[in-house]
Short mmCIF file of C-alpha atoms and ligand atoms in Angstrom, two decimals:
data_model
loop_
_atom_site.label_atom_id
_atom_site.label_comp_id
_atom_site.label_asym_id
_atom_site.label_seq_id
_atom_site.Cartn_x
_atom_site.Cartn_y
_atom_site.Cartn_z
CA MET A 1107 0.00 0.00 0.00
CA ASP A 1108 1.55 3.33 -0.99
CA LYS A 1109 1.43 6.45 1.15
CA GLN A 1110 -1.64 7.99 -0.47
CA ASN A 1111 -3.66 4.90 0.35
CA LYS A 1112 -3.73 5.81 4.03
CA ARG A 1113 -5.10 9.26 3.45
CA VAL A 1114 -8.48 10.29 4.80
CA VAL A 1115 -10.84 11.85 2.27
CA LEU A 1116 -14.00 13.66 3.36
CA VAL A 1117 -16.74 13.93 0.72
CA THR A 1118 -19.60 16.25 1.65
CA GLY A 1119 -23.06 15.44 0.31
CA ALA A 1120 -21.87 11.86 -0.01
CA THR A 1121 -25.31 10.29 -0.44
CA GLY A 1122 -26.12 12.20 -3.65
CA GLY A 1123 -25.43 10.94 -7.16
CA LEU A 1124 -22.00 12.52 -7.60
CA GLY A 1125 -21.01 11.95 -3.96
CA THR A 1126 -21.80 8.24 -4.17
CA ALA A 1127 -19.68 7.77 -7.29
CA MET A 1128 -16.81 9.71 -5.71
CA CYS A 1129 -16.91 7.61 -2.54
CA LYS A 1130 -16.84 4.39 -4.58
CA LYS A 1131 -13.95 5.53 -6.78
CA LEU A 1132 -11.87 6.89 -3.90
CA TYR A 1133 -12.41 3.68 -1.92
CA GLU A 1134 -11.42 1.63 -4.97
CA ASP A 1135 -8.27 3.75 -5.23
CA GLY A 1136 -7.36 2.92 -1.64
CA TYR A 1137 -8.37 5.96 0.38
CA HIS A 1138 -9.99 5.92 3.80
CA VAL A 1139 -13.30 7.44 2.73
CA VAL A 1140 -15.50 9.46 5.06
CA GLY A 1141 -18.84 10.73 3.81
CA ASN A 1142 -21.01 13.50 5.17
CA TYR A 1143 -24.80 13.44 5.08
CA ARG A 1144 -27.62 15.73 6.17
CA SER A 1145 -30.73 13.65 5.48
CA LYS A 1146 -31.14 10.95 8.12
CA GLU A 1147 -33.73 9.03 6.03
CA LYS A 1148 -31.22 8.59 3.21
CA SER A 1149 -28.20 7.55 5.25
CA GLU A 1150 -29.15 4.01 6.34
CA PRO A 1151 -30.32 2.67 2.96
CA TRP A 1152 -27.29 4.36 1.38
CA LEU A 1153 -24.88 2.64 3.77
CA ALA A 1154 -26.57 -0.71 3.11
CA GLU A 1155 -26.22 -0.17 -0.63
CA MET A 1156 -22.52 0.69 -0.30
CA LYS A 1157 -21.95 -2.41 1.84
CA LYS A 1158 -23.62 -4.53 -0.85
CA ASP A 1159 -21.09 -3.10 -3.32
CA ASN A 1160 -18.22 -3.94 -0.90
CA CYS A 1161 -17.46 -0.27 -0.49
CA HIS A 1162 -16.43 0.70 3.03
CA VAL A 1163 -17.33 4.29 3.82
CA GLU A 1164 -17.81 5.89 7.20
CA LEU A 1165 -20.76 8.28 7.28
CA PHE A 1166 -20.97 11.32 9.59
CA TYR A 1167 -23.92 13.64 10.13
CA GLY A 1168 -23.39 17.37 9.69
CA ASP A 1169 -25.23 20.34 8.26
CA VAL A 1170 -22.46 21.90 6.17
CA SER A 1171 -24.51 25.06 5.65
CA ASP A 1172 -24.04 25.71 9.39
CA PHE A 1173 -20.58 26.55 10.74
CA ASP A 1174 -21.04 25.07 14.23
CA SER A 1175 -22.57 21.82 12.97
CA THR A 1176 -19.68 21.47 10.50
CA ALA A 1177 -17.05 22.17 13.17
CA GLU A 1178 -18.57 19.55 15.44
CA MET A 1179 -18.69 16.98 12.62
CA ILE A 1180 -15.05 17.53 11.66
CA LYS A 1181 -13.95 17.30 15.30
CA LYS A 1182 -15.72 13.91 15.52
CA ILE A 1183 -14.15 12.68 12.25
CA GLU A 1184 -10.66 13.71 13.36
CA ARG A 1185 -11.17 12.03 16.75
CA ASP A 1186 -12.69 8.78 15.43
CA ILE A 1187 -10.91 8.36 12.08
CA GLY A 1188 -7.97 10.77 11.84
CA PRO A 1189 -7.03 14.07 10.25
CA VAL A 1190 -8.73 15.00 6.99
CA ASP A 1191 -6.09 15.08 4.22
CA THR A 1192 -8.44 15.65 1.32
CA LEU A 1193 -11.70 17.56 1.34
CA VAL A 1194 -14.22 17.32 -1.48
CA ASN A 1195 -16.76 20.15 -1.17
CA ASN A 1196 -19.56 18.44 -3.07
CA ALA A 1197 -22.77 19.17 -1.10
CA GLY A 1198 -25.23 21.19 -3.12
CA ILE A 1199 -28.91 21.90 -3.71
CA THR A 1200 -31.02 23.70 -6.32
CA ARG A 1201 -34.04 25.93 -5.95
CA ASP A 1202 -34.57 26.86 -9.59
CA MET A 1203 -36.87 29.75 -10.47
CA ARG A 1204 -36.66 33.17 -12.05
CA LEU A 1205 -35.27 35.83 -9.70
CA ILE A 1206 -38.56 37.70 -9.88
CA ASN A 1207 -40.20 34.78 -8.03
CA MET A 1208 -37.30 33.98 -5.67
CA THR A 1209 -37.75 34.47 -1.91
CA LYS A 1210 -35.00 35.41 0.52
CA ASP A 1211 -35.16 31.83 1.80
CA ASP A 1212 -34.65 30.35 -1.69
CA TRP A 1213 -31.62 32.59 -2.13
CA ASN A 1214 -30.11 31.95 1.31
CA ALA A 1215 -30.67 28.18 1.25
CA VAL A 1216 -28.67 27.81 -1.95
CA ILE A 1217 -25.91 30.25 -0.99
CA ASN A 1218 -25.54 28.66 2.46
CA THR A 1219 -25.50 25.05 1.25
CA ASN A 1220 -23.49 25.52 -1.93
CA LEU A 1221 -21.07 28.34 -1.08
CA ASN A 1222 -20.93 29.05 2.66
CA SER A 1223 -20.42 25.30 3.17
CA VAL A 1224 -17.12 25.62 1.33
CA PHE A 1225 -15.94 28.13 3.91
CA ASN A 1226 -17.41 26.12 6.80
CA CYS A 1227 -15.67 22.86 5.83
CA THR A 1228 -12.39 24.28 4.57
CA ARG A 1229 -11.92 26.60 7.57
CA ASN A 1230 -12.25 23.61 9.89
CA VAL A 1231 -9.65 21.37 8.18
CA LEU A 1232 -7.14 23.92 6.90
CA GLN A 1233 -4.95 24.44 9.98
CA GLY A 1234 -4.33 20.68 10.24
CA MET A 1235 -3.39 20.49 6.56
CA MET A 1236 -1.00 23.43 7.00
CA ASP A 1237 0.61 21.79 10.04
CA ARG A 1238 1.05 18.49 8.19
CA LYS A 1239 2.23 20.24 4.99
CA PHE A 1240 -0.19 18.33 2.78
CA GLY A 1241 -3.74 18.85 1.62
CA ARG A 1242 -6.10 18.55 -1.30
CA ILE A 1243 -9.22 20.70 -1.52
CA ILE A 1244 -11.54 19.93 -4.44
CA ASN A 1245 -14.58 22.15 -4.97
CA ILE A 1246 -17.43 20.80 -7.07
CA SER A 1247 -18.85 23.75 -8.98
CA SER A 1248 -20.91 23.65 -12.20
CA VAL A 1249 -20.99 24.63 -15.85
CA ASN A 1250 -23.79 26.94 -14.76
CA GLY A 1251 -21.34 28.86 -12.56
CA GLN A 1252 -19.27 29.43 -15.71
CA ARG A 1253 -22.00 30.32 -18.20
CA GLY A 1254 -25.16 31.13 -16.18
CA GLN A 1255 -28.50 29.38 -16.53
CA PHE A 1256 -32.04 30.75 -16.85
CA GLY A 1257 -33.71 30.06 -13.48
CA GLN A 1258 -30.50 29.69 -11.47
CA THR A 1259 -29.34 33.11 -10.22
CA ASN A 1260 -28.81 31.66 -6.73
CA TYR A 1261 -27.08 28.48 -7.89
CA SER A 1262 -24.92 30.17 -10.55
CA ALA A 1263 -23.82 32.86 -8.08
CA ALA A 1264 -22.82 30.22 -5.53
CA LYS A 1265 -21.03 28.05 -8.08
CA ALA A 1266 -19.14 31.01 -9.59
CA GLY A 1267 -18.21 32.09 -6.06
CA MET A 1268 -16.65 28.70 -5.38
CA HIS A 1269 -14.09 29.22 -8.08
CA GLY A 1270 -13.14 32.69 -6.78
CA PHE A 1271 -12.56 30.99 -3.43
CA THR A 1272 -10.44 28.30 -5.11
CA LYS A 1273 -8.18 30.78 -6.87
CA SER A 1274 -7.55 32.93 -3.80
CA LEU A 1275 -7.02 30.07 -1.35
CA ALA A 1276 -4.71 28.30 -3.82
CA MET A 1277 -2.36 31.29 -3.57
CA GLU A 1278 -2.51 31.38 0.23
CA VAL A 1279 -1.69 27.72 0.88
CA ALA A 1280 0.56 26.66 -2.01
CA LYS A 1281 3.65 26.90 0.18
CA PHE A 1282 2.13 24.40 2.63
CA GLY A 1283 1.82 21.62 0.03
CA ILE A 1284 -1.93 22.15 -0.25
CA THR A 1285 -3.62 22.32 -3.64
CA VAL A 1286 -7.06 23.83 -4.21
CA ASN A 1287 -8.97 23.16 -7.43
CA THR A 1288 -12.45 23.40 -8.88
CA ILE A 1289 -14.30 20.89 -11.04
CA SER A 1290 -17.20 22.26 -13.09
CA PRO A 1291 -19.41 19.38 -14.22
CA GLY A 1292 -22.02 19.90 -16.89
CA TYR A 1293 -25.32 17.99 -16.89
CA ILE A 1294 -24.59 14.65 -15.22
CA ALA A 1295 -27.16 11.87 -14.81
CA THR A 1296 -28.09 12.50 -11.16
CA ASP A 1297 -31.43 12.95 -9.38
CA MET A 1298 -30.77 16.70 -9.31
CA VAL A 1299 -30.53 16.89 -13.09
CA MET A 1300 -33.36 14.42 -13.66
CA ALA A 1301 -35.61 16.78 -11.65
CA VAL A 1302 -35.36 19.35 -14.46
CA PRO A 1303 -38.60 19.28 -16.50
CA GLU A 1304 -38.17 16.71 -19.28
CA LYS A 1305 -38.82 19.13 -22.10
CA VAL A 1306 -36.25 21.61 -20.75
CA LEU A 1307 -33.69 18.85 -20.16
CA ASN A 1308 -34.09 17.56 -23.72
CA GLN A 1309 -33.41 21.08 -25.00
CA ILE A 1310 -30.29 21.31 -22.84
CA VAL A 1311 -28.94 17.90 -23.93
CA ALA A 1312 -29.50 18.95 -27.55
CA GLN A 1313 -26.94 21.73 -26.91
CA VAL A 1314 -24.29 19.29 -25.68
CA PRO A 1315 -21.99 18.34 -28.59
CA MET A 1316 -21.62 14.84 -27.18
CA GLY A 1317 -25.41 14.58 -27.21
CA ARG A 1318 -25.75 12.93 -23.81
CA LEU A 1319 -25.63 13.48 -20.07
CA GLY A 1320 -22.34 12.82 -18.30
CA GLY A 1321 -21.85 9.79 -16.07
CA THR A 1322 -21.19 10.26 -12.36
CA GLU A 1323 -18.13 8.00 -12.60
CA GLU A 1324 -16.64 10.32 -15.24
CA VAL A 1325 -16.53 13.08 -12.62
CA ALA A 1326 -15.34 10.67 -9.91
CA HIS A 1327 -12.24 9.76 -11.95
CA LEU A 1328 -11.23 13.42 -12.09
CA VAL A 1329 -11.77 13.82 -8.35
CA SER A 1330 -9.51 10.86 -7.66
CA PHE A 1331 -6.82 12.27 -9.95
CA LEU A 1332 -6.91 15.67 -8.21
CA ALA A 1333 -6.76 13.93 -4.82
CA SER A 1334 -3.63 12.00 -5.80
CA ASP A 1335 0.07 12.84 -5.77
CA LYS A 1336 -0.03 12.86 -9.58
CA SER A 1337 -1.73 16.27 -9.50
CA SER A 1338 0.82 17.92 -7.20
CA PHE A 1339 1.65 20.91 -9.47
CA ILE A 1340 -1.99 21.71 -10.27
CA THR A 1341 -3.59 24.39 -8.13
CA GLY A 1342 -6.07 27.23 -8.59
CA SER A 1343 -7.43 25.46 -11.67
CA ASN A 1344 -10.94 24.88 -12.91
CA TYR A 1345 -11.63 21.64 -14.77
CA SER A 1346 -14.62 21.63 -17.12
CA ILE A 1347 -16.28 18.26 -17.64
CA ASN A 1348 -19.35 18.96 -19.72
CA GLY A 1349 -19.28 17.07 -23.05
CA GLY A 1350 -18.40 20.29 -24.88
CA GLN A 1351 -21.52 22.18 -23.73
CA HIS A 1352 -19.44 25.21 -22.75
CA VAL A 1353 -16.01 25.77 -24.27
CA TYR A 1354 -13.91 28.88 -23.89
N1 CAA B 1409 -34.71 30.91 -21.87
C1 CAA B 1409 -35.59 31.90 -22.09
N2 CAA B 1409 -36.82 31.92 -21.56
C2 CAA B 1409 -37.17 30.89 -20.77
C3 CAA B 1409 -36.30 29.82 -20.50
C4 CAA B 1409 -35.01 29.85 -21.10
N3 CAA B 1409 -34.12 28.89 -20.90
N4 CAA B 1409 -36.92 28.96 -19.66
C5 CAA B 1409 -38.15 29.48 -19.43
N5 CAA B 1409 -38.30 30.65 -20.10
C6 CAA B 1409 -39.44 31.51 -20.11
C7 CAA B 1409 -40.71 30.82 -20.63
O1 CAA B 1409 -40.74 30.82 -22.03
C8 CAA B 1409 -41.79 31.71 -20.03
O2 CAA B 1409 -41.88 32.92 -20.74
P1 CAA B 1409 -43.32 33.60 -21.06
O3 CAA B 1409 -43.92 33.88 -19.70
O4 CAA B 1409 -42.94 34.83 -21.81
O5 CAA B 1409 -44.06 32.58 -21.83
C9 CAA B 1409 -41.22 32.02 -18.66
O6 CAA B 1409 -39.80 31.87 -18.76
C10 CAA B 1409 -41.77 31.05 -17.64
O7 CAA B 1409 -41.19 31.26 -16.43
P2 CAA B 1409 -41.81 30.74 -15.05
O8 CAA B 1409 -41.22 31.58 -13.98
O9 CAA B 1409 -43.30 30.68 -15.15
O10 CAA B 1409 -41.22 29.34 -14.79
P3 CAA B 1409 -41.34 27.91 -15.38
O11 CAA B 1409 -42.34 27.17 -14.59
O12 CAA B 1409 -41.43 27.88 -16.86
O13 CAA B 1409 -39.89 27.36 -14.96
C11 CAA B 1409 -37.53 27.24 -14.75
C12 CAA B 1409 -38.74 28.07 -15.25
C13 CAA B 1409 -37.62 26.94 -13.25
C14 CAA B 1409 -36.29 28.03 -15.03
C15 CAA B 1409 -37.55 25.88 -15.51
O14 CAA B 1409 -37.53 26.15 -16.89
C16 CAA B 1409 -36.36 25.02 -15.18
O15 CAA B 1409 -36.37 24.24 -14.24
N6 CAA B 1409 -35.30 25.13 -15.98
C17 CAA B 1409 -34.07 24.31 -15.80
C18 CAA B 1409 -33.06 25.04 -15.04
C19 CAA B 1409 -31.82 24.18 -15.00
O16 CAA B 1409 -31.21 23.87 -16.01
N7 CAA B 1409 -31.42 23.76 -13.79
C20 CAA B 1409 -30.31 22.89 -13.65
C21 CAA B 1409 -30.58 21.93 -12.52
S1 CAA B 1409 -29.36 20.66 -12.44
C22 CAA B 1409 -28.00 21.42 -11.88
O17 CAA B 1409 -28.01 22.53 -11.45
C23 CAA B 1409 -26.72 20.63 -11.93
C24 CAA B 1409 -25.69 21.35 -12.66
O18 CAA B 1409 -24.78 21.89 -12.05
C25 CAA B 1409 -25.73 21.39 -14.15
#
């Protein structure tokens, strides 16, 4: 077992479509995988499913949109499992509607879960990474943070904000052996994307040169690469993975 195989990876929003694929891939690649969840109804069936697939993941409750809940969760993980070497900020929600119909709650829920969570989680693992002179922070953004999307002012603002965070933090922590990168997936076959009205989704897929949705495992491979030693000179970058939907 090489050195990277003992590293602890925390994936937030682990029970979602992308999170599940990431946990499986990272486990397969030899990491000690810790998942975070918020919905208690989802966690038990999810763990049973992972066990059936021979994938060993430890699951910890925490509301990453809340700083204190996140701090408490990370303290527990570090006490029970060990220091977090790699953090994948993956938790996210949508509340799609035109801004003219958006309430303060719809705005705040998305900003808190998708963007403030990145601060909440990173702030609570960063000192340890700096002390140990190693860290990987991978922020899961979106093509819609790069190009905008009708009905997603809240989501696009949060996702664009994540990459600003990535670029600035990358500069601050490079000298500590910590890399910080963003992945911007396009439309991937997850429950979140399948909730888009069928007619609208068909129109979106028609704009993707590859003519299909992405697979969750296609994103998971990139996460595992960015978590590994092979990516050690890559920081402050944004990786598009969208089938050619947005090129620039
Ligand atoms: N461009 C221009 N006009 C549009 C439009 C578009 N893309 N979509 C809707 N409209 C117009 C309609 O034609 C209609 O106009 P008129 O009133 O003049 O006829 C008006 O907007 C209707 O707006 P409503 O507020 O009544 O809303 P709606 O019920 O039609 O729903 C919506 C609007 C919520 C934006 C819906 O179209 C939708 O869900 N769109 C998908 C948004 C999307 O792609 N979300 C991604 C989710 S997955 C994800 O986020 C993962 C990831 O990272 C990629």
